[in-house]
CSV table of C-alpha atoms and ligand atoms in Angstrom, one decimal:
chain,number,residue,atom,x,y,z
E,1,MET,CA,75.2,73.7,80.8
E,2,GLN,CA,78.3,76.0,80.8
E,3,THR,CA,81.6,74.3,79.9
E,4,LEU,CA,84.6,75.8,81.7
E,5,THR,CA,88.3,76.0,81.4
E,6,ILE,CA,89.9,77.1,84.7
E,7,LEU,CA,93.4,78.5,84.3
E,8,GLY,CA,95.3,78.3,87.6
E,9,SER,CA,92.9,75.8,89.1
E,10,THR,CA,95.2,74.9,92.0
E,11,GLY,CA,95.5,78.5,93.2
E,12,SER,CA,93.4,80.5,95.7
E,13,ILE,CA,91.0,81.7,93.0
E,14,GLY,CA,91.1,78.4,91.2
E,15,THR,CA,90.1,76.3,94.2
E,16,SER,CA,87.4,78.8,95.2
E,17,THR,CA,86.0,78.6,91.6
E,18,LEU,CA,85.9,74.8,91.8
E,19,ASP,CA,84.1,75.1,95.2
E,20,VAL,CA,81.3,77.1,93.6
E,21,VAL,CA,81.3,74.9,90.5
E,22,ALA,CA,80.9,71.8,92.7
E,23,ARG,CA,77.7,73.3,94.2
E,24,HIS,CA,76.0,73.5,90.8
E,25,PRO,CA,76.7,70.3,88.8
E,26,GLU,CA,73.6,70.9,86.8
E,27,ARG,CA,75.0,74.2,85.5
E,28,PHE,CA,78.7,73.8,85.0
E,29,GLN,CA,81.0,71.2,83.6
E,30,VAL,CA,84.8,71.4,83.5
E,31,PHE,CA,86.6,71.1,80.2
E,32,ALA,CA,90.2,71.8,81.3
E,33,LEU,CA,92.1,72.5,84.5
E,34,THR,CA,95.6,74.0,84.5
E,35,ALA,CA,98.4,74.5,87.0
E,36,TYR,CA,102.1,75.2,87.1
E,37,ARG,CA,103.4,72.1,88.8
E,38,GLN,CA,101.1,71.1,91.7
E,39,VAL,CA,100.5,67.4,90.7
E,40,GLU,CA,98.9,66.2,93.8
E,41,LEU,CA,96.1,68.8,93.9
E,42,LEU,CA,95.6,68.8,90.2
E,43,PHE,CA,95.2,65.0,90.3
E,44,LYS,CA,92.6,65.3,93.0
E,45,GLN,CA,90.7,67.9,91.0
E,46,CYS,CA,90.8,65.7,87.9
E,47,VAL,CA,89.3,62.8,89.9
E,48,GLN,CA,86.5,65.1,91.2
E,49,PHE,CA,85.7,67.1,88.0
E,50,GLN,CA,86.7,64.6,85.3
E,51,PRO,CA,88.0,67.3,82.8
E,52,LYS,CA,88.9,66.4,79.2
E,53,PHE,CA,92.3,68.1,79.6
E,54,ALA,CA,94.7,68.9,82.4
E,55,VAL,CA,97.7,71.2,81.6
E,56,LEU,CA,100.9,71.6,83.5
E,57,LEU,CA,103.9,73.8,82.8
E,58,ASP,CA,106.6,71.8,84.5
E,59,GLU,CA,107.8,68.8,82.4
E,60,LEU,CA,108.5,66.5,85.3
E,61,ALA,CA,105.1,67.2,86.8
E,62,VAL,CA,103.5,66.4,83.4
E,63,LEU,CA,105.0,62.9,83.4
E,64,GLU,CA,104.0,62.3,87.0
E,65,LEU,CA,100.4,63.4,86.4
E,66,ARG,CA,100.1,61.3,83.2
E,67,CYS,CA,101.1,58.3,85.3
E,68,ARG,CA,98.6,59.0,88.1
E,69,VAL,CA,95.8,59.7,85.6
E,70,ARG,CA,96.5,56.4,83.7
E,71,GLU,CA,96.6,54.4,87.0
E,72,ALA,CA,93.3,55.8,88.1
E,73,GLY,CA,91.7,55.1,84.7
E,74,LEU,CA,90.6,58.7,84.1
E,75,ASN,CA,89.7,60.0,80.7
E,76,THR,CA,91.8,63.1,81.2
E,77,GLU,CA,94.5,63.9,78.6
E,78,VAL,CA,97.5,65.6,80.2
E,79,LEU,CA,99.2,68.3,78.1
E,80,SER,CA,102.2,70.6,78.7
E,81,GLY,CA,103.3,74.1,77.9
E,82,VAL,CA,102.0,77.5,77.1
E,83,ASP,CA,100.6,76.5,73.7
E,84,ALA,CA,98.5,73.9,75.4
E,85,LEU,CA,97.1,76.6,77.8
E,86,GLU,CA,96.0,78.5,74.8
E,87,GLN,CA,94.5,75.4,73.1
E,88,VAL,CA,92.3,74.6,76.1
E,89,CYS,CA,91.0,78.2,76.1
E,90,ILE,CA,90.0,78.4,72.5
E,91,ALA,CA,88.6,74.9,72.0
E,92,SER,CA,85.1,75.0,70.4
E,93,GLU,CA,83.6,73.1,73.4
E,94,VAL,CA,84.6,75.9,75.8
E,95,ASP,CA,82.0,78.6,76.8
E,96,ALA,CA,83.9,80.4,79.6
E,97,VAL,CA,87.4,80.7,80.8
E,98,MET,CA,88.4,81.6,84.4
E,99,ALA,CA,91.7,83.5,84.1
E,100,ALA,CA,93.3,82.8,87.5
E,101,ILE,CA,96.9,82.3,86.7
E,102,VAL,CA,99.1,84.7,88.7
E,103,GLY,CA,101.3,87.3,87.0
E,104,ALA,CA,102.4,87.9,83.4
E,105,ALA,CA,102.1,84.1,82.7
E,106,GLY,CA,98.4,84.6,82.5
E,107,LEU,CA,98.5,87.1,79.6
E,108,ARG,CA,98.8,84.8,76.6
E,109,PRO,CA,96.1,82.3,77.3
E,110,THR,CA,93.7,85.0,78.6
E,111,LEU,CA,94.3,87.0,75.4
E,112,ALA,CA,93.7,83.9,73.3
E,113,ALA,CA,90.4,83.3,75.1
E,114,ALA,CA,89.4,86.9,74.3
E,115,GLN,CA,90.4,86.6,70.6
E,116,ALA,CA,88.3,83.4,70.4
E,117,GLY,CA,85.2,85.3,71.8
E,118,LYS,CA,84.9,83.2,75.0
E,119,LYS,CA,83.2,84.6,78.1
E,120,ILE,CA,86.1,85.6,80.3
E,121,LEU,CA,86.1,85.6,84.1
E,122,LEU,CA,89.0,87.9,84.7
E,123,ALA,CA,91.0,87.4,88.0
E,124,ASN,CA,94.4,87.9,86.4
E,125,LYS,CA,94.6,91.6,86.7
E,126,GLU,CA,98.2,91.6,85.3
E,127,THR,CA,96.7,91.0,81.8
E,128,LEU,CA,95.0,94.4,81.9
E,129,VAL,CA,97.9,96.1,83.6
E,130,MET,CA,100.3,94.9,80.9
E,131,ALA,CA,98.3,94.9,77.8
E,132,GLY,CA,95.1,96.8,78.6
E,133,ASN,CA,94.5,98.3,75.1
E,134,VAL,CA,95.5,95.1,73.2
E,135,PHE,CA,93.3,93.0,75.5
E,136,MET,CA,90.2,95.3,75.4
E,137,ASP,CA,90.5,95.6,71.6
E,138,ALA,CA,90.4,91.8,71.4
E,139,VAL,CA,87.4,91.7,73.7
E,140,ARG,CA,85.5,94.3,71.6
E,141,ALA,CA,86.5,92.7,68.3
E,142,SER,CA,85.3,89.2,69.2
E,143,GLY,CA,82.4,90.3,71.3
E,144,SER,CA,83.6,88.4,74.4
E,145,ALA,CA,81.7,88.9,77.6
E,146,LEU,CA,84.2,90.2,80.1
E,147,LEU,CA,83.3,89.8,83.8
E,148,PRO,CA,85.7,91.2,86.4
E,149,ILE,CA,86.4,88.8,89.3
E,150,ASP,CA,88.7,91.0,91.3
E,151,SER,CA,86.3,91.8,94.2
E,152,GLU,CA,86.5,95.6,93.8
E,153,HIS,CA,85.9,95.5,90.1
E,154,ASN,CA,83.2,93.0,90.5
E,155,ALA,CA,81.6,95.4,93.0
E,156,ILE,CA,82.0,98.4,90.6
E,157,PHE,CA,80.5,96.3,87.8
E,158,GLN,CA,77.5,95.6,90.0
E,159,ALA,CA,77.2,99.2,91.1
E,160,LEU,CA,77.4,100.7,87.5
E,161,PRO,CA,74.2,101.0,85.5
E,162,HIS,CA,73.2,97.9,83.5
E,163,GLY,CA,74.6,98.2,80.0
E,164,TYR,CA,77.4,100.7,81.0
E,165,ASN,CA,79.5,101.1,77.9
E,166,GLY,CA,82.4,103.2,79.2
E,167,ASP,CA,80.7,106.5,78.6
E,168,LYS,CA,80.8,108.0,82.1
E,169,ASN,CA,79.0,111.2,81.2
E,170,ALA,CA,76.1,109.5,79.4
E,171,HIS,CA,75.5,107.4,82.5
E,172,GLY,CA,75.9,110.2,85.0
E,173,VAL,CA,78.9,108.5,86.6
E,174,ARG,CA,81.2,111.0,88.4
E,175,LYS,CA,83.8,108.8,90.1
E,176,ILE,CA,84.9,105.3,91.0
E,177,LEU,CA,85.7,104.7,94.7
E,178,LEU,CA,88.1,101.8,94.9
E,179,THR,CA,88.3,100.4,98.5
E,180,ALA,CA,91.5,99.0,99.9
E,181,SER,CA,92.0,97.2,103.3
E,182,GLY,CA,95.4,98.8,103.7
E,183,GLY,CA,96.9,95.3,104.2
E,184,PRO,CA,98.9,93.9,107.2
E,185,PHE,CA,101.1,97.0,107.4
E,186,ARG,CA,98.5,99.7,107.5
E,187,ASP,CA,99.5,100.7,111.1
E,188,THR,CA,103.0,99.2,111.4
E,189,PRO,CA,105.5,101.9,112.4
E,190,LEU,CA,107.4,103.0,109.4
E,191,SER,CA,110.7,102.2,111.1
E,192,GLU,CA,109.7,98.5,111.3
E,193,LEU,CA,108.8,98.1,107.6
E,194,GLN,CA,112.4,97.6,106.5
E,195,HIS,CA,112.6,94.4,108.5
E,196,VAL,CA,109.2,92.7,107.9
E,197,SER,CA,109.4,89.1,106.7
E,198,PRO,CA,107.6,87.5,103.8
E,199,ASP,CA,105.4,85.6,106.2
E,200,GLN,CA,104.4,88.8,107.9
E,201,ALA,CA,103.7,90.4,104.5
E,202,CYS,CA,101.5,87.4,103.5
E,203,ALA,CA,99.4,87.5,106.7
E,204,HIS,CA,96.5,89.5,105.3
E,205,PRO,CA,94.0,90.6,107.9
E,206,ASN,CA,90.9,89.9,105.8
E,207,TRP,CA,91.6,87.8,102.7
E,208,VAL,CA,93.3,84.5,102.1
E,209,MET,CA,95.3,84.7,98.8
E,210,GLY,CA,98.3,83.5,96.9
E,211,ARG,CA,101.7,84.8,98.1
E,212,LYS,CA,102.4,87.2,95.2
E,213,ILE,CA,99.1,89.1,95.5
E,214,SER,CA,99.5,89.0,99.3
E,215,VAL,CA,102.8,90.9,99.1
E,216,ASP,CA,101.2,93.2,96.6
E,217,SER,CA,98.4,93.9,99.1
E,218,ALA,CA,101.0,94.6,101.8
E,219,SER,CA,102.8,97.2,99.6
E,220,MET,CA,99.5,98.4,98.2
E,221,MET,CA,100.9,97.7,94.7
E,222,ASN,CA,97.8,95.5,94.5
E,223,LYS,CA,95.6,98.6,94.7
E,224,GLY,CA,97.9,100.3,92.2
E,225,LEU,CA,97.4,97.5,89.8
E,226,GLU,CA,93.7,97.6,90.5
E,227,VAL,CA,93.6,101.3,89.6
E,228,ILE,CA,95.0,100.5,86.2
E,229,GLU,CA,92.7,97.5,85.9
E,230,ALA,CA,89.7,99.8,86.7
E,231,HIS,CA,90.9,102.3,84.1
E,232,TRP,CA,90.7,99.7,81.3
E,233,LEU,CA,87.5,98.0,82.5
E,234,PHE,CA,85.5,101.1,83.0
E,235,ASN,CA,87.2,103.7,80.8
E,236,ALA,CA,88.0,105.9,83.8
E,237,SER,CA,91.0,108.2,84.0
E,238,ALA,CA,93.5,108.2,86.9
E,239,ASP,CA,91.7,111.3,88.2
E,240,ASP,CA,88.3,109.5,88.2
E,241,ILE,CA,89.5,106.7,90.4
E,242,GLN,CA,89.8,107.4,94.1
E,243,VAL,CA,91.4,104.9,96.4
E,244,VAL,CA,89.6,104.7,99.8
E,245,VAL,CA,91.2,102.8,102.7
E,246,HIS,CA,88.5,100.8,104.4
E,247,PRO,CA,90.1,98.3,106.9
E,248,GLN,CA,87.0,96.1,107.4
E,249,SER,CA,86.8,95.0,103.6
E,250,VAL,CA,83.0,94.9,103.8
E,251,ILE,CA,82.3,97.5,101.1
E,252,HIS,CA,84.1,96.1,98.1
E,253,SER,CA,83.9,99.4,96.1
E,254,LEU,CA,81.5,102.2,95.2
E,255,VAL,CA,80.4,104.3,92.2
E,256,GLU,CA,79.6,108.0,92.7
E,257,TYR,CA,77.0,109.6,90.5
E,258,VAL,CA,76.5,113.2,89.4
E,259,ASP,CA,73.2,113.5,91.4
E,260,GLY,CA,75.1,112.7,94.7
E,261,SER,CA,74.1,109.1,94.9
E,262,VAL,CA,76.8,106.6,95.8
E,263,ILE,CA,76.1,102.9,95.1
E,264,ALA,CA,78.2,100.3,96.9
E,265,GLN,CA,78.4,96.5,96.9
E,266,LEU,CA,78.9,94.9,100.3
E,267,GLY,CA,79.6,91.4,101.5
E,268,ASN,CA,81.8,89.2,103.5
E,269,PRO,CA,85.4,89.1,102.2
E,270,ASP,CA,85.2,85.8,100.3
E,271,MET,CA,86.1,85.5,96.6
E,272,ARG,CA,83.3,83.0,96.0
E,273,THR,CA,80.8,85.9,95.8
E,274,PRO,CA,82.4,87.6,92.8
E,275,ILE,CA,83.2,84.2,91.3
E,276,ALA,CA,79.6,83.0,91.6
E,277,TYR,CA,78.4,86.3,90.2
E,278,GLY,CA,80.7,85.9,87.1
E,279,LEU,CA,79.9,82.3,86.6
E,280,ALA,CA,76.1,82.7,86.6
E,281,TYR,CA,75.8,86.3,85.3
E,282,PRO,CA,73.2,87.7,84.8
E,283,GLU,CA,71.6,85.2,87.3
E,284,ARG,CA,72.5,84.9,91.0
E,285,ILE,CA,73.4,81.5,92.5
E,286,ASP,CA,74.5,80.2,95.9
E,287,SER,CA,78.2,80.7,96.4
E,288,GLY,CA,78.6,79.1,99.8
E,289,VAL,CA,79.4,82.5,101.4
E,290,ALA,CA,77.8,83.3,104.7
E,291,PRO,CA,75.3,86.1,104.8
E,292,LEU,CA,76.7,89.5,105.8
E,293,ASP,CA,75.9,90.2,109.5
E,294,LEU,CA,75.9,94.0,109.7
E,295,PHE,CA,75.5,93.9,113.5
E,296,LYS,CA,78.8,91.9,113.7
E,297,VAL,CA,80.4,94.4,111.3
E,298,ALA,CA,79.1,97.2,113.6
E,299,GLN,CA,81.6,99.8,112.3
E,300,MET,CA,83.0,100.8,109.0
E,301,ASN,CA,85.9,103.2,108.7
E,302,PHE,CA,87.4,105.2,105.8
E,303,VAL,CA,90.7,107.0,105.4
E,304,ALA,CA,92.7,108.4,102.6
E,305,PRO,CA,95.6,106.3,101.4
E,306,ASP,CA,99.1,107.3,102.7
E,307,PHE,CA,101.3,107.6,99.6
E,308,VAL,CA,104.5,108.0,101.7
E,309,ARG,CA,103.9,104.7,103.5
E,310,PHE,CA,102.8,103.1,100.3
E,311,PRO,CA,105.1,104.4,97.5
E,312,CYS,CA,104.0,101.5,95.2
E,313,LEU,CA,100.5,103.0,95.0
E,314,ALA,CA,102.0,106.3,93.8
E,315,LEU,CA,104.2,104.5,91.3
E,316,ALA,CA,101.2,102.8,89.8
E,317,TYR,CA,99.3,106.1,89.4
E,318,GLN,CA,102.4,107.5,87.8
E,319,ALA,CA,102.7,104.6,85.4
E,320,LEU,CA,99.0,104.9,84.4
E,321,ARG,CA,99.5,108.6,83.7
E,322,ALA,CA,102.6,107.9,81.7
E,323,ALA,CA,100.6,105.2,79.7
E,324,GLY,CA,102.2,103.2,76.8
E,325,THR,CA,104.6,100.6,78.1
E,326,ALA,CA,104.9,102.1,81.6
E,327,PRO,CA,102.3,99.9,83.3
E,328,ALA,CA,103.9,96.8,81.7
E,329,VAL,CA,107.2,97.9,83.0
E,330,LEU,CA,105.7,98.6,86.5
E,331,ASN,CA,104.2,95.1,86.5
E,332,ALA,CA,107.3,93.3,85.4
E,333,ALA,CA,109.6,95.1,87.8
E,334,ASN,CA,107.1,94.4,90.6
E,335,GLU,CA,107.0,90.7,89.8
E,336,ILE,CA,110.8,90.4,89.9
E,337,ALA,CA,111.0,92.5,93.1
E,338,VAL,CA,108.3,90.5,94.9
E,339,ALA,CA,109.9,87.2,94.0
E,340,ALA,CA,113.2,88.5,95.3
E,341,PHE,CA,111.5,89.6,98.5
E,342,LEU,CA,109.7,86.2,98.9
E,343,ASP,CA,113.1,84.5,98.4
E,344,LYS,CA,114.6,86.9,101.1
E,345,HIS,CA,117.1,88.5,98.7
E,346,ILE,CA,115.8,92.0,99.3
E,347,ALA,CA,113.9,93.9,102.1
E,348,PHE,CA,110.3,94.9,101.8
E,349,LEU,CA,111.0,98.6,101.2
E,350,ASP,CA,113.4,97.7,98.4
E,351,ILE,CA,110.4,96.6,96.3
E,352,ALA,CA,109.3,100.2,95.6
E,353,LYS,CA,112.9,101.4,95.1
E,354,ILE,CA,113.5,98.8,92.4
E,355,ILE,CA,110.3,99.6,90.6
E,356,ASP,CA,111.0,103.3,90.8
E,357,ALA,CA,114.5,102.8,89.4
E,358,VAL,CA,113.3,100.6,86.5
E,359,LEU,CA,110.5,103.1,85.6
E,360,ASN,CA,113.1,105.9,85.5
E,361,GLN,CA,115.5,103.8,83.5
E,362,LEU,CA,113.3,102.6,80.7
E,363,ALA,CA,111.8,104.9,78.1
E,364,VAL,CA,108.0,104.9,77.7
E,365,LEU,CA,107.1,103.5,74.3
E,366,PRO,CA,103.7,103.3,72.6
E,367,VAL,CA,101.8,99.9,72.7
E,368,THR,CA,100.2,98.9,69.4
E,369,CYS,CA,100.5,95.1,69.6
E,370,LEU,CA,101.3,92.2,72.0
E,371,ASN,CA,105.0,92.2,71.0
E,372,ASP,CA,105.4,95.8,72.3
E,373,VAL,CA,104.1,94.6,75.6
E,374,LEU,CA,106.3,91.4,75.7
E,375,HIS,CA,109.4,93.5,74.8
E,376,ALA,CA,108.7,96.0,77.6
E,377,ASP,CA,108.1,93.1,80.0
E,378,ALA,CA,111.4,91.4,79.1
E,379,ASP,CA,113.4,94.7,79.3
E,380,ALA,CA,111.9,95.5,82.7
E,381,ARG,CA,112.6,92.1,84.1
E,382,GLN,CA,116.2,92.4,83.0
E,383,ALA,CA,116.5,95.9,84.4
E,384,ALA,CA,115.0,94.9,87.7
E,385,THR,CA,117.2,91.8,88.0
E,386,ALA,CA,120.3,94.0,87.4
E,387,GLN,CA,119.0,96.5,90.0
E,388,ILE,CA,118.7,93.7,92.6
E,389,ALA,CA,122.2,92.5,91.8
E,390,ARG,CA,123.5,96.0,92.4
E,391,MET,CA,121.6,96.3,95.7
E,392,LYS,CA,123.1,93.0,97.0
E,393,LYS,CA,126.7,94.2,96.5
Z,401,NAD,P1,97.9,81.6,93.5
Z,401,NAD,O1,99.3,81.8,93.6
Z,401,NAD,O2,97.1,81.1,94.7
Z,401,NAD,O3,97.5,80.6,92.2
Z,401,NAD,C1,98.1,80.8,91.0
Z,401,NAD,C2,97.8,79.7,90.0
Z,401,NAD,O4,98.5,80.0,88.8
Z,401,NAD,C3,98.2,78.3,90.5
Z,401,NAD,O5,97.2,77.4,90.0
Z,401,NAD,C4,99.5,78.1,89.8
Z,401,NAD,O6,99.8,76.8,89.6
Z,401,NAD,C5,99.3,78.9,88.5
Z,401,NAD,N1,100.6,79.4,87.9
Z,401,NAD,C6,101.6,80.0,88.6
Z,401,NAD,N2,102.6,80.4,87.8
Z,401,NAD,C7,102.2,79.9,86.6
Z,401,NAD,C8,102.9,79.9,85.3
Z,401,NAD,N3,104.1,80.5,85.1
Z,401,NAD,N4,102.3,79.3,84.3
Z,401,NAD,C9,101.0,78.8,84.4
Z,401,NAD,N5,100.4,78.7,85.6
Z,401,NAD,C10,101.0,79.3,86.6
Z,401,NAD,O7,97.3,83.0,93.0
Z,401,NAD,P2,95.8,83.6,93.3
Z,401,NAD,O8,95.8,84.3,94.6
Z,401,NAD,O9,94.8,82.6,93.1
Z,401,NAD,O10,95.7,84.7,92.2
Z,401,NAD,C11,95.5,84.4,90.9
Z,401,NAD,C12,95.2,85.7,90.1
Z,401,NAD,O11,94.0,86.3,90.6
Z,401,NAD,C13,96.3,86.8,90.3
Z,401,NAD,O12,96.4,87.5,89.1
Z,401,NAD,C14,95.7,87.7,91.4
Z,401,NAD,O13,96.1,89.0,91.3
Z,401,NAD,C15,94.2,87.6,91.1
Z,401,NAD,N6,93.3,87.8,92.2
Z,401,NAD,C16,93.4,87.0,93.3
Z,401,NAD,C17,92.6,87.2,94.4
Z,401,NAD,C18,92.6,86.3,95.6
Z,401,NAD,O14,91.8,86.5,96.5
Z,401,NAD,N7,93.4,85.3,95.7
Z,401,NAD,C19,91.7,88.3,94.4
Z,401,NAD,C20,91.6,89.1,93.2
Z,401,NAD,C21,92.5,88.9,92.2
Z,402,MG,MG1,91.1,93.0,94.6
């Protein structure tokens, strides 16, 4: 029996995780569920999965959930705040933590889980983008098992040789080919991109996801963040990671070897496949995902990414090459810009302009500890907010 904490259980990845967990009650039990403030859904999840703890970040939501839990006679203790998120990750009962909070808010609890040596199912790519070296050092020091849940990285993990330790040459690995759907605006005329709405940006052709990552997919910042994520997970340089636009999202990524072999992982675009893989690793279990029908797929296309149409992808490569605090700055400026776009304060194309301005404004500093990252994150948020205020004038 594996005991799980699911950070961000009410989100897209969180609910898909619980869907897989519910299929295997003999394998998994839930220790803690966490959310920002979605009382209704978290309550339903508490009724179904009977966790020992539920954590919310919003104080009013905490009081409401406590009431509901008491009325229903559940044995779930409701906690609040970031410290509680960390507690439910490091508790001795916990075997594995699904890190599925969106954005920088996921960093602290995910890092705490790594320091405590828990098995980590990593969906929160922002943790690696912001604090890649700090996080990977913690994973290595504690001996945590780190399983990538992002579909591309999960595919790469599956396509790499068993026991791959980051030494590309020793394993005959030449390149990582990271596939991208190209998002909803792959073929939209450039002149129309200035006026696209948040709902248009969130209407992804292949995947159903939270709104922040959906906007990231539309700008291809998501792929940029994933390039940085792949760098840390697989010890690959920017030059070793090639983005390949593949609109059908059937091949989830590939690994190219020195002998000319290219190994890919395919499947329907449904996050329950990488989630089930991570949960049961090294075994395979039913995920509820329909088998891939290659005759229905019929065609697969591949094109090079368009860095003019998607400047965010270029900015991410630039930040990865600049190293130090640059990826944390990129991530924070992106979070502020995406939130402003979702709130209709800025246009879609302003997202890249804001990130570019913030990257140019802030000096790149070395990262040696978490505080270096948190400072860069705070400075970049402030700079991005000021940039948006200037734009609105
Ligand atoms: P989502 O918006 O659907 O869910 C986010 C979850 O985090 C919710 O449970 C929410 O309550 C919680 N949350 C939000 N802000 C919080 C805060 N400040 N403090 C604590 N909890 C907070 O997001 P998602 O699409 O499930 O994505 C989650 C993570 O997984 C992201 O990092 C995303 O990049 C990554 N990811 C998602 C997908 C996908 O298909 N959805 C695929 C790959 C990677
Ligand atoms: Mg992905």
